[in-house]
Coordinates of C-alpha atoms and ligand atoms in Angstrom, one line a residue:
X25 CA 23.0 -7.4 -20.6
X26 CA 20.0 -8.5 -22.6
X27 CA 18.5 -6.7 -25.5
X28 CA 15.2 -8.5 -25.2
X29 CA 13.4 -11.9 -25.1
X30 CA 14.8 -13.0 -28.5
X31 CA 18.3 -12.4 -27.3
X32 CA 17.6 -14.5 -24.2
X33 CA 16.2 -17.4 -26.2
X34 CA 19.6 -17.8 -28.0
X35 CA 21.6 -18.2 -24.8
X36 CA 23.1 -21.5 -23.6
X37 CA 22.8 -22.7 -20.0
X38 CA 26.1 -21.4 -19.0
X39 CA 25.4 -18.1 -20.7
X40 CA 22.1 -17.9 -18.8
X41 CA 24.0 -18.4 -15.5
X42 CA 26.1 -15.4 -16.4
X43 CA 23.0 -13.4 -17.3
X44 CA 21.5 -14.2 -13.9
X45 CA 24.7 -13.1 -12.1
X46 CA 24.9 -9.9 -14.2
X47 CA 21.2 -9.1 -13.4
X48 CA 21.8 -9.7 -9.7
X49 CA 24.9 -7.4 -9.6
X50 CA 22.9 -4.8 -11.6
X51 CA 19.9 -5.0 -9.1
X52 CA 22.2 -4.6 -6.1
X53 CA 24.0 -1.7 -7.6
X54 CA 21.0 0.2 -8.9
X55 CA 18.4 -0.4 -6.2
X56 CA 20.9 0.3 -3.4
X57 CA 21.2 3.7 -5.0
X58 CA 17.6 4.5 -5.9
X59 CA 15.8 2.5 -3.2
X60 CA 13.1 -0.1 -4.0
X61 CA 12.2 -3.7 -3.6
X62 CA 15.6 -5.4 -3.6
X63 CA 14.9 -8.7 -1.7
X64 CA 11.9 -9.7 -3.8
X65 CA 13.6 -9.1 -7.1
X66 CA 16.9 -10.9 -6.2
X67 CA 14.6 -13.9 -5.5
X68 CA 12.9 -13.7 -8.9
X69 CA 15.9 -13.6 -11.2
X70 CA 16.0 -17.2 -12.6
X71 CA 12.2 -17.4 -12.4
X72 CA 11.8 -14.4 -14.7
X73 CA 14.5 -15.5 -17.1
X74 CA 12.8 -18.9 -17.5
X75 CA 9.4 -17.3 -17.9
X76 CA 10.7 -15.1 -20.8
X77 CA 12.3 -18.1 -22.5
X78 CA 9.2 -20.3 -22.3
X79 CA 6.5 -17.7 -22.9
X80 CA 6.5 -15.1 -25.6
X81 CA 5.4 -11.8 -24.0
X82 CA 3.4 -9.8 -24.9
X83 CA 1.6 -12.4 -27.1
X84 CA 1.5 -14.5 -24.0
X85 CA 0.2 -12.5 -21.0
X86 CA 2.6 -12.3 -18.0
X87 CA 0.8 -11.2 -14.9
X88 CA 2.8 -10.2 -11.8
X89 CA 0.9 -10.2 -8.5
X90 CA 1.6 -7.0 -6.5
X91 CA 4.2 -6.2 -9.1
X92 CA 7.1 -5.3 -6.7
X93 CA 9.1 -8.3 -8.0
X94 CA 8.9 -7.2 -11.7
X95 CA 12.3 -5.4 -12.0
X96 CA 13.9 -8.4 -13.7
X97 CA 10.9 -8.5 -16.1
X98 CA 11.6 -4.8 -16.9
X99 CA 15.3 -5.5 -17.5
X100 CA 14.5 -8.4 -19.8
X101 CA 12.0 -6.3 -21.8
X102 CA 14.4 -3.5 -22.7
X103 CA 14.3 -1.1 -19.8
X104 CA 17.7 -1.8 -18.2
X105 CA 18.9 1.7 -19.1
X106 CA 16.0 3.4 -17.2
X107 CA 16.9 2.0 -13.8
X108 CA 18.7 5.1 -12.7
X109 CA 15.3 6.8 -12.6
X110 CA 13.6 4.0 -10.7
X111 CA 10.6 5.3 -8.5
X112 CA 11.5 9.0 -9.3
X113 CA 9.4 11.7 -10.8
X114 CA 9.0 11.0 -14.5
X115 CA 11.2 7.9 -14.2
X116 CA 10.7 4.1 -14.2
X117 CA 7.8 2.9 -12.1
X118 CA 8.6 0.4 -9.3
X119 CA 5.7 -1.7 -10.6
X120 CA 4.6 -2.8 -14.0
X121 CA 3.4 0.2 -16.0
X122 CA 1.2 -0.1 -19.2
X123 CA 2.5 3.3 -20.4
X124 CA 6.1 2.0 -20.1
X125 CA 5.7 -1.2 -22.0
X126 CA 3.4 -3.6 -23.9
X127 CA 4.9 -6.3 -21.7
X128 CA 3.3 -4.8 -18.6
X129 CA -0.3 -5.6 -17.6
X130 CA -1.2 -5.0 -13.9
X131 CA -0.2 -1.6 -12.4
X132 CA -2.0 -2.1 -9.1
X133 CA 0.4 -2.8 -6.3
X134 CA -2.3 -4.3 -4.1
X135 CA -1.6 -8.0 -3.5
X136 CA -3.7 -11.1 -4.4
X137 CA -5.3 -9.8 -7.7
X138 CA -3.2 -11.6 -10.4
X139 CA -5.2 -14.8 -10.4
X140 CA -8.5 -13.0 -10.8
X141 CA -7.0 -11.1 -13.8
X142 CA -5.8 -14.4 -15.1
X143 CA -9.2 -15.9 -14.8
X144 CA -10.6 -13.0 -16.8
X145 CA -8.0 -13.2 -19.5
X146 CA -8.5 -17.0 -19.8
X147 CA -12.2 -16.6 -20.2
X148 CA -11.7 -14.0 -22.9
X149 CA -9.2 -16.1 -24.8
X150 CA -11.6 -19.1 -24.6
X151 CA -14.3 -17.0 -26.2
X152 CA -11.9 -15.6 -28.8
X153 CA -10.5 -19.1 -29.4
X154 CA -7.1 -17.6 -28.9
X155 CA -3.9 -19.6 -28.6
X156 CA -2.3 -16.9 -26.4
X157 CA -1.3 -18.2 -23.0
X158 CA -2.0 -16.7 -19.6
X159 CA 0.7 -16.8 -16.9
X160 CA 0.3 -15.4 -13.4
X161 CA 3.2 -15.1 -10.9
X162 CA 2.0 -15.0 -7.3
X163 CA 4.0 -15.0 -4.1
X164 CA 3.3 -17.2 -1.1
X165 CA 2.3 -14.1 0.8
X166 CA -0.1 -12.9 -1.8
X167 CA -1.6 -16.4 -1.7
X168 CA -2.8 -15.7 1.8
X169 CA -5.2 -13.0 0.3
X170 CA -8.8 -14.1 -0.1
X171 CA -9.2 -12.9 -3.6
X172 CA -6.5 -15.5 -4.7
X173 CA -8.8 -18.3 -3.4
X174 CA -11.9 -16.8 -5.0
X175 CA -9.9 -16.9 -8.3
X176 CA -8.6 -20.5 -7.7
X177 CA -12.2 -21.6 -7.1
X178 CA -13.1 -20.4 -10.6
X179 CA -9.9 -21.3 -12.4
X180 CA -10.0 -24.9 -11.0
X181 CA -13.5 -25.3 -12.2
X182 CA -12.7 -24.8 -15.9
X183 CA -10.2 -27.5 -17.2
X184 CA -10.7 -26.1 -20.7
X185 CA -9.4 -22.7 -19.8
X186 CA -5.6 -23.1 -19.3
X187 CA -3.8 -20.8 -16.9
X188 CA -0.2 -21.3 -15.7
X189 CA 0.1 -20.2 -12.1
X190 CA 3.7 -19.7 -11.0
X191 CA 3.8 -19.8 -7.3
X192 CA 6.9 -18.0 -6.1
X193 CA 7.3 -19.6 -2.7
X194 CA 10.0 -18.0 -0.6
X195 CA 8.2 -18.6 2.6
X196 CA 8.0 -15.0 3.4
X197 CA 5.8 -11.9 3.0
X198 CA 7.8 -9.3 4.9
X199 CA 8.2 -11.7 7.8
X200 CA 7.7 -15.5 7.4
X201 CA 4.3 -16.1 5.9
X202 CA 1.7 -17.1 8.4
X203 CA -1.2 -19.5 8.5
X204 CA -2.5 -22.8 7.3
X205 CA -1.7 -22.1 3.6
X206 CA 2.0 -21.5 4.5
X207 CA 2.1 -24.7 6.5
X208 CA 0.5 -26.6 3.6
X209 CA 3.1 -25.3 1.2
X210 CA 5.8 -26.2 3.6
X211 CA 4.6 -29.8 3.6
X212 CA 4.5 -29.8 -0.2
X213 CA 8.2 -28.7 -0.2
X214 CA 9.1 -32.1 1.3
X215 CA 6.4 -34.7 1.0
X216 CA 4.5 -33.9 -2.1
X217 CA 1.3 -35.3 -0.8
X218 CA -2.0 -34.7 -2.7
X219 CA -2.5 -31.0 -2.3
X220 CA -5.2 -28.3 -2.1
X221 CA -4.6 -27.2 -5.7
X222 CA -5.4 -30.6 -7.1
X223 CA -8.4 -30.8 -4.8
X224 CA -9.6 -27.6 -6.4
X225 CA -9.2 -29.1 -9.9
X226 CA -5.8 -27.7 -10.9
X227 CA -2.8 -29.7 -11.9
X228 CA 0.3 -29.3 -9.7
X229 CA 3.9 -29.4 -10.7
X230 CA 6.6 -29.1 -8.1
X231 CA 8.2 -28.3 -5.9
X232 CA 10.8 -26.8 -8.5
X233 CA 14.1 -25.2 -7.6
X234 CA 13.2 -21.6 -8.4
X235 CA 16.9 -20.8 -9.0
X236 CA 17.6 -23.5 -11.5
X237 CA 16.7 -22.2 -14.9
X238 CA 16.9 -25.6 -16.6
X239 CA 14.5 -27.1 -14.0
X240 CA 12.2 -24.1 -14.2
X241 CA 12.0 -24.3 -18.0
X242 CA 11.3 -28.0 -17.9
X243 CA 8.5 -27.4 -15.4
X244 CA 7.0 -24.5 -17.4
X245 CA 7.1 -26.4 -20.7
X246 CA 5.4 -29.3 -19.0
X247 CA 2.7 -26.9 -17.7
X248 CA 2.1 -25.6 -21.2
X249 CA 1.8 -29.2 -22.5
X250 CA -0.9 -30.0 -19.9
X251 CA -3.0 -27.3 -21.5
X252 CA -5.2 -26.9 -18.4
X253 CA -5.1 -24.8 -15.2
X254 CA -1.8 -25.7 -13.4
X255 CA 0.2 -24.5 -10.5
X256 CA 4.0 -24.6 -10.8
X257 CA 5.3 -24.5 -7.3
X258 CA 8.7 -22.8 -7.3
X259 CA 10.9 -22.6 -4.2
X260 CA 12.9 -19.4 -4.1
X261 CA 15.0 -17.5 -1.6
X262 CA 14.1 -13.8 -1.0
X263 CA 17.3 -11.7 -1.3
X264 CA 19.2 -14.5 -3.0
X265 CA 22.8 -13.8 -3.9
X266 CA 23.2 -10.8 -1.6
X267 CA 24.3 -11.6 2.0
X268 CA 22.8 -8.5 3.6
X269 CA 19.5 -9.4 2.2
X270 CA 19.7 -13.2 2.8
X271 CA 20.8 -12.6 6.4
X272 CA 18.1 -9.9 7.1
X273 CA 15.8 -11.6 9.6
X274 CA 13.3 -8.7 9.6
X275 CA 12.2 -8.9 5.9
X276 CA 15.1 -9.9 3.6
X277 CA 15.5 -6.3 2.5
X278 CA 12.0 -6.3 1.2
X279 CA 11.9 -2.6 0.5
X280 CA 15.1 -0.5 0.9
X281 CA 15.7 3.2 0.9
X282 CA 18.7 4.7 -1.0
X283 CA 21.9 3.8 0.7
X284 CA 23.1 6.5 3.0
X285 CA 19.7 8.1 3.3
X286 CA 19.4 9.5 6.8
X287 CA 17.1 7.5 9.1
X288 CA 14.6 10.1 10.3
X289 CA 12.0 9.8 13.1
X290 CA 8.8 8.7 11.4
X291 CA 5.2 9.0 12.3
X292 CA 5.1 5.2 12.4
X293 CA 7.7 5.2 15.2
X294 CA 5.6 7.6 17.3
X295 CA 2.6 5.3 16.9
X296 CA 4.8 2.3 17.7
X297 CA 5.8 3.9 21.0
X298 CA 2.3 5.0 22.0
X299 CA 0.4 1.8 21.2
X300 CA 2.9 -0.2 23.2
X301 CA 2.4 2.2 26.2
X302 CA -1.4 1.9 25.8
X303 CA -1.1 -1.8 25.6
X304 CA 0.7 -1.8 28.9
X305 CA -2.2 0.2 30.5
X306 CA -5.1 -1.7 29.0
X307 CA -5.5 -5.4 28.6
X308 CA -8.4 -5.1 26.3
X309 CA -6.2 -3.6 23.6
X310 CA -5.4 -6.1 20.9
X311 CA -3.5 -5.3 17.6
X312 CA -4.0 -6.7 14.1
X313 CA -1.8 -6.5 11.1
X314 CA -2.2 -7.8 7.6
X315 CA 1.4 -9.2 7.2
X316 CA 3.0 -5.9 7.9
X317 CA 3.7 -5.8 11.7
X318 CA 7.1 -4.2 11.4
X319 CA 6.4 -1.6 8.6
X320 CA 3.1 -0.6 10.3
X321 CA 4.7 -0.1 13.7
X322 CA 3.5 -3.1 15.6
X323 CA 6.8 -4.9 16.2
X324 CA 7.2 -3.4 19.6
X325 CA 3.7 -4.2 20.7
X326 CA 4.1 -7.7 19.4
X327 CA 7.2 -8.4 21.4
X328 CA 5.7 -7.0 24.6
X329 CA 2.3 -8.6 24.2
X330 CA 2.6 -11.5 21.8
X331 CA -0.8 -13.0 22.9
X332 CA -2.6 -9.7 22.0
X333 CA -1.0 -9.4 18.5
X334 CA -2.5 -11.0 15.5
X335 CA -0.9 -11.2 12.0
X336 CA -3.7 -12.4 9.7
X337 CA -1.7 -12.6 6.5
X338 CA -2.3 -10.3 3.5
X339 CA -6.0 -10.4 4.3
X340 CA -7.4 -7.0 5.1
X341 CA -11.0 -7.9 4.7
X342 CA -10.6 -10.7 7.2
X343 CA -8.6 -8.5 9.5
X344 CA -11.5 -6.0 9.8
X345 CA -14.3 -8.5 10.4
X346 CA -12.1 -10.5 12.8
X347 CA -11.6 -7.2 14.6
X348 CA -15.4 -6.8 14.8
X349 CA -15.6 -10.3 16.4
X350 CA -12.9 -9.3 18.9
X351 CA -14.8 -6.1 19.7
X352 CA -18.1 -8.0 20.2
X353 CA -16.3 -10.2 22.7
X354 CA -15.2 -7.2 24.7
X355 CA -11.7 -6.4 23.3
X356 CA -10.7 -3.1 21.7
X357 CA -8.9 -4.0 18.5
X358 CA -6.5 -1.6 16.8
X359 CA -6.1 -2.5 13.1
X360 CA -2.8 -1.0 11.9
X361 CA -2.9 -0.9 8.1
X362 CA -1.7 1.3 5.3
X363 CA -4.5 3.7 4.2
X364 CA -4.5 2.4 0.6
X365 CA -5.0 -1.2 1.7
X366 CA -8.0 -0.4 3.8
X367 CA -9.8 0.5 0.6
X368 CA -10.1 -3.2 0.1
X369 CA -12.1 -3.6 3.3
X370 CA -14.6 -0.8 3.3
X371 CA -17.6 -3.1 3.2
X372 CA -16.3 -4.9 6.2
X373 CA -15.7 -1.6 8.0
X374 CA -19.2 -0.4 7.1
X375 CA -21.2 -3.5 7.7
X376 CA -19.3 -5.7 10.1
X377 CA -17.9 -2.9 12.3
X378 CA -20.0 0.3 12.0
X379 CA -23.4 -1.3 11.5
X380 CA -22.9 -3.1 14.8
X381 CA -21.4 0.0 16.4
X382 CA -18.3 -1.9 17.4
X383 CA -15.3 -0.1 19.0
X384 CA -12.5 -0.8 16.5
X385 CA -9.7 1.7 15.9
X386 CA -8.1 1.8 12.5
X387 CA -4.6 3.4 12.4
X388 CA -3.9 4.4 8.8
X389 CA -0.2 4.7 8.1
X390 CA 0.9 6.0 4.7
X391 CA -2.2 8.3 4.6
X392 CA -2.2 11.0 1.9
X393 CA 0.6 11.2 -0.6
X394 CA 3.1 8.4 -0.1
X395 CA 5.3 9.1 -3.1
X396 CA 7.7 6.6 -4.8
X397 CA 5.2 3.7 -4.7
X398 CA 2.9 5.5 -7.1
X399 CA -0.8 5.7 -7.7
X400 CA -2.1 2.5 -6.0
X401 CA -0.1 3.3 -2.9
X402 CA -1.2 6.9 -2.2
X403 CA -3.5 6.9 0.7
X404 CA -5.6 9.7 -0.7
X405 CA -9.1 8.3 -0.5
X406 CA -9.7 7.5 3.1
X407 CA -10.9 11.0 4.2
X408 CA -13.3 11.0 1.3
X409 CA -14.7 7.5 1.6
X410 CA -14.7 6.9 5.4
X411 CA -16.7 9.9 6.6
X412 CA -19.8 8.4 4.9
X413 CA -19.7 5.5 7.4
X414 CA -22.4 6.2 10.0
X415 CA -21.0 6.6 13.5
X416 CA -17.4 6.7 12.3
X417 CA -15.0 9.2 13.7
X418 CA -11.9 10.2 11.7
X419 CA -8.8 12.0 13.2
X420 CA -5.9 13.5 11.4
X421 CA -3.1 14.5 13.8
X422 CA -0.9 17.5 12.9
X423 CA 2.1 16.4 14.9
X424 CA 3.5 13.6 17.1
X425 CA 1.9 15.0 20.3
X426 CA -1.5 15.1 18.6
X427 CA -1.0 11.5 17.3
X428 CA -0.5 10.3 20.8
X429 CA -3.4 12.4 22.1
X430 CA -5.8 11.4 19.3
X431 CA -4.9 7.7 19.4
X432 CA -5.8 7.7 23.1
X433 CA -9.0 9.5 22.4
X434 CA -9.8 7.0 19.6
X435 CA -9.3 3.9 21.8
X436 CA -11.5 5.4 24.5
X437 CA -14.5 5.5 22.1
X438 CA -16.7 2.4 22.7
X439 CA -19.7 2.9 20.4
X440 CA -18.3 2.7 16.9
X441 CA -15.2 2.8 14.6
X442 CA -12.5 5.3 15.0
X443 CA -9.7 6.1 12.5
X444 CA -6.4 7.9 13.0
X445 CA -4.4 8.7 9.8
X446 CA -0.9 9.9 9.3
X447 CA 1.6 10.1 6.4
X448 CA 4.8 8.4 5.3
X449 CA 6.9 11.3 6.4
X450 CA 9.4 12.5 9.0
X451 CA 7.6 13.2 12.2
X452 CA 7.3 17.0 12.4
X453 CA 8.0 19.1 15.4
X454 CA 5.1 19.6 17.7
X455 CA 2.9 22.6 16.9
X456 CA 1.3 24.0 20.1
X457 CA -2.3 25.4 20.0
X458 CA -3.2 28.9 21.1
X459 CA -6.5 27.6 22.4
X460 CA -9.0 24.8 21.9
X461 CA -12.6 25.3 20.9
X462 CA -14.7 22.1 20.8
X463 CA -12.4 19.5 19.4
X464 CA -10.5 22.1 17.3
X465 CA -7.1 23.6 18.0
X466 CA -6.7 27.3 17.1
X467 CA -3.0 27.4 15.9
X468 CA -2.9 31.1 14.9
X469 CA -5.3 33.9 16.1
X470 CA -5.7 37.1 14.2
X471 CA -8.6 39.3 15.3
X472 CA -10.6 40.7 12.4
X473 CA -9.1 38.2 10.0
X474 CA -11.3 37.6 6.9
X475 CA -9.7 34.2 6.1
X476 CA -9.9 30.9 8.0
X477 CA -7.4 28.2 7.0
X478 CA -8.6 24.8 8.1
X479 CA -5.3 23.0 8.4
X480 CA -5.9 19.2 8.2
X481 CA -3.3 16.9 9.8
X482 CA 0.3 17.2 8.8
X483 CA -0.3 20.1 6.4
X484 CA -0.7 22.4 9.4
X485 CA 2.9 23.4 9.3
X486 CA 2.6 24.5 5.6
X487 CA -0.6 26.4 6.5
X488 CA 1.2 28.3 9.3
X489 CA 4.0 29.2 6.9
X490 CA 1.4 30.4 4.4
X491 CA -0.3 32.4 7.1
X492 CA 3.0 34.2 7.9
X493 CA 3.4 35.0 4.2
X494 CA -0.2 36.2 3.8
X495 CA 0.1 38.4 6.9
X496 CA 3.3 39.9 5.4
X497 CA 1.2 40.7 2.3
X498 CA -1.5 42.4 4.5
X499 CA -3.9 39.4 4.7
X500 CA -4.6 38.4 8.2
X501 CA -5.4 34.7 8.6
X502 CA -6.7 32.4 11.4
X503 CA -5.4 28.9 11.3
X504 CA -7.4 26.1 12.9
X505 CA -6.7 22.3 13.2
X506 CA -9.9 20.4 13.5
X507 CA -8.1 17.3 14.9
X508 CA -11.2 15.2 14.3
X509 CA -12.2 15.7 10.6
X510 CA -15.3 13.6 10.8
X511 CA -17.9 14.2 12.0
X512 CA -17.5 18.0 11.4
X513 CA -17.3 19.8 14.8
X514 CA -20.0 22.5 15.2
X515 CA -17.3 24.8 16.7
X516 CA -15.5 24.6 13.3
X517 CA -18.7 25.6 11.5
X518 CA -19.2 28.4 13.9
X519 CA -15.7 29.6 13.3
X520 CA -16.1 29.2 9.6
X521 CA -19.4 31.2 9.6
X522 CA -17.5 34.1 11.0
X523 CA -15.1 34.5 8.1
X524 CA -15.5 35.6 4.5
X525 CA -13.3 32.9 3.1
X526 CA -12.7 29.4 4.5
X527 CA -10.2 27.1 2.9
X528 CA -9.7 23.5 4.0
X529 CA -6.2 22.3 3.2
X530 CA -5.8 18.5 3.1
X531 CA -3.9 15.8 1.3
X532 CA -6.8 13.8 0.3
X533 CA -8.9 13.9 -2.9
X534 CA -11.5 16.5 -3.5
X535 CA -15.0 14.8 -3.9
X536 CA -16.8 14.8 -0.6
X537 CA -13.8 15.8 1.4
X538 CA -13.7 18.1 4.4
X539 CA -13.9 21.2 2.4
X540 CA -16.7 19.9 0.3
X541 CA -18.6 19.0 3.4
X542 CA -17.8 22.3 5.1
X543 CA -19.3 24.1 2.2
X544 CA -22.4 21.9 2.4
X545 CA -22.6 22.4 6.1
X546 CA -22.2 26.2 5.8
X547 CA -24.9 26.3 3.1
X548 CA -27.1 24.2 5.4
X549 CA -26.5 26.8 8.1
X550 CA -27.4 29.6 5.8
X551 CA -23.9 31.1 5.9
X552 CA -22.8 33.1 2.9
X553 CA -19.2 32.3 3.7
X554 CA -17.2 31.0 0.7
X555 CA -15.8 27.7 1.7
X556 CA -13.5 25.7 -0.5
X557 CA -11.5 22.5 -0.3
X558 CA -7.9 22.8 -1.3
X559 CA -6.9 19.2 -1.8
X560 CA -5.6 16.7 -4.3
X561 CA -7.4 16.2 -7.7
X562 CA -9.6 13.2 -8.1
X563 CA -7.0 11.6 -10.4
X564 CA -4.5 8.8 -10.0
X565 CA -1.2 10.5 -9.3
X566 CA 2.1 9.0 -10.6
X567 CA 5.1 8.3 -8.4
X568 CA 7.5 11.0 -7.3
X569 CA 8.6 12.2 -3.8
X570 CA 5.8 13.2 -1.4
X571 CA 7.1 16.8 -1.3
X572 CA 7.2 17.0 -5.2
X573 CA 3.6 15.8 -5.5
X574 CA 2.3 18.1 -2.7
X575 CA 4.2 21.0 -4.3
X576 CA 2.8 20.1 -7.8
X577 CA -0.7 20.3 -6.4
X578 CA -0.2 23.5 -4.5
X579 CA -0.3 21.9 -1.1
X580 CA 2.9 23.5 0.1
X581 CA 3.2 27.0 1.7
X582 CA 3.7 28.8 -1.5
X583 CA 0.8 27.0 -3.2
X584 CA -1.5 27.7 -0.2
X585 CA -0.6 31.4 -0.2
X586 CA -1.2 31.8 -3.9
X587 CA -4.6 30.0 -3.7
X588 CA -5.8 32.1 -0.8
X589 CA -4.8 35.3 -2.6
X590 CA -6.6 34.2 -5.8
X591 CA -9.8 33.2 -3.9
X592 CA -9.8 36.5 -2.1
X593 CA -9.4 38.4 -5.4
X594 CA -12.3 36.4 -6.8
X595 CA -14.4 37.5 -3.8
X596 CA -13.7 41.2 -4.1
Ligands
TPP28 C1 -3.5 -5.7 -0.3 C2 -2.1 -5.5 0.1 N1 -1.7 -5.6 1.4 C3 -0.4 -5.4 1.8 C4 0.5 -5.1 0.8 C5 2.0 -4.8 1.2 N2 2.9 -5.9 0.6 C6 3.6 -5.6 -0.4 S1 4.5 -6.9 -0.9 C7 4.0 -7.8 0.5 C8 4.5 -9.2 0.8 C9 4.2 -10.0 -0.4 O1 4.7 -11.3 -0.2 P1 4.8 -12.3 -1.4 O2 3.5 -12.3 -2.2 O3 5.2 -13.6 -0.8 O4 5.9 -11.7 -2.3 P2 7.5 -11.7 -2.0 O5 7.8 -10.3 -1.6 O6 7.8 -12.7 -1.0 O7 8.1 -12.0 -3.3 C10 3.1 -7.1 1.2 C11 2.4 -7.5 2.5 C12 0.1 -5.1 -0.6 N3 0.9 -4.8 -1.6 N4 -1.2 -5.3 -0.9
DXP29 C1 4.8 -3.6 -2.5 C2 4.2 -3.1 -1.3 O1 3.0 -2.8 -1.1 C3 5.0 -2.7 -0.1 O2 6.3 -3.3 -0.1 C4 5.2 -1.2 -0.1 O3 6.0 -0.8 -1.2 C5 5.9 -0.8 1.1 O4 5.8 0.6 1.2 P1 6.6 1.3 2.3 O5 8.0 1.3 1.8 O6 6.0 2.7 2.4 O7 6.5 0.5 3.6
MG30 MG1 6.9 -14.5 -0.5

């Protein structure tokens, strides 16, 4: 299609229309096969073509907020032939990737960061007296994130530091974008009154037809000539040019799986059922989402209890402190959020919820290794960060039955925050316990065993498979599921102290995780048991499938078996 930006510059208007159509056909064909963000990229075709005709990347810096809409940018910067490997191990990332191209800058897929990056780049270029230009593409959804307004507050205050902000307004996040900002943008679509951007000191150009390359180029060149901070307000349609996307009322095919991939029962669907049942039993239960009601499993609750469902926009920090307010007023909020996005609101959890001992339940979907969305989407930090929060209780269910059970236990806690975490995976079959001791479920008994496997959450099934293999090799093993992984259950420590080797298996990162804390707790109890965490390395892990990553880090049955045998050998 296009060999690169220079090739694009030489095209006539009619040729550009053909390029846009070819790119759309390409996206539909390729992303339907690999899975990925189809709707957002179909909406950004003309916008990205115009950007690469007006600006000269990488001399000019093109910043994509969230980065899920950068497939066209990748096509136009020479990576068309890599799309068969999109989001696959060793293949093309679904987000900008600095190791892939000099044209890519922001790798983080967390929304609402691009304007802050832009502010930093612009400050540096001013100091360096550079003529390079800074361009940030941000969606209307990402604009509901607080960081974006912190950045606008700074960018607008410096007329001598030009930044071109391209607002890609398709009126949607997944669902229609909520709140006063969305309403304000909607007014700007039609009446063009003085607007908030001008009030903050930026120039405003728009609204521009985000699918008319000529209009877009005209607006972008005008923005460049202004040589000051400016918002170019582009109106686009998410999923444009592909009827199944344009007609998809849920989310315009925001993120699709490979065509034909079997729809399996997810952990999310189990949560969705149980929270709706709990909502019917308790009127104090309210639910909060950060613009992800459907993907986080709250659509059912929302349709049953619309008055007790709050979509706050892509505003996780606000979501958490608003939950603290709801709790102080006597409600029991359930904040359903992807694990990785809660990282953004740790201070709010610590100081607005836990310091005040407020009963807020956090349900962390996509906990542990997520897979194709790559390093900034893996939910591998929550079990290491959250247990340091005083009074916080953290549960990791091993199966759907325990998710239902632990969710109910969590919402019954009324003196502090609770957390229930589960992965982006097919909901496993239920794994019954042999007996319960304290909060812990013993899954496999083996009198006289030297080895205790602490199976955290959904890795319990791999631990049981490993135990079978170890027993076949003459190594008897007890397997226990702590269910609540913070605070550590004294019964678990008692069990651990009775074994020569204790290995905690969990898909979180190593520092300060359960195993680390078990070892510390054992040492504190004077036990000479060897305790170890068997978890993910404290590194950013690239995209691949969840099973590939778990296997690569020995968190499958074979890996667990090998590790236990090696640790036992080292002890003898
Ligand atoms: C901090 C954070 N919360 C939630 C998400 C999940 N997410 C990814 S894209 C998206 C919607 C983005 O909407 P918008 O910025 O308007 O881009 P569009 O998809 O409409 O092009 C959301 C909520 C995220 N990436 N980062
Ligand atoms: C870009 C983004 O953050 C979301 O679209 C995310 O990719 C969705 O992840 P799931 O597909 O796991 O819901
Ligand atoms: Mg949008």
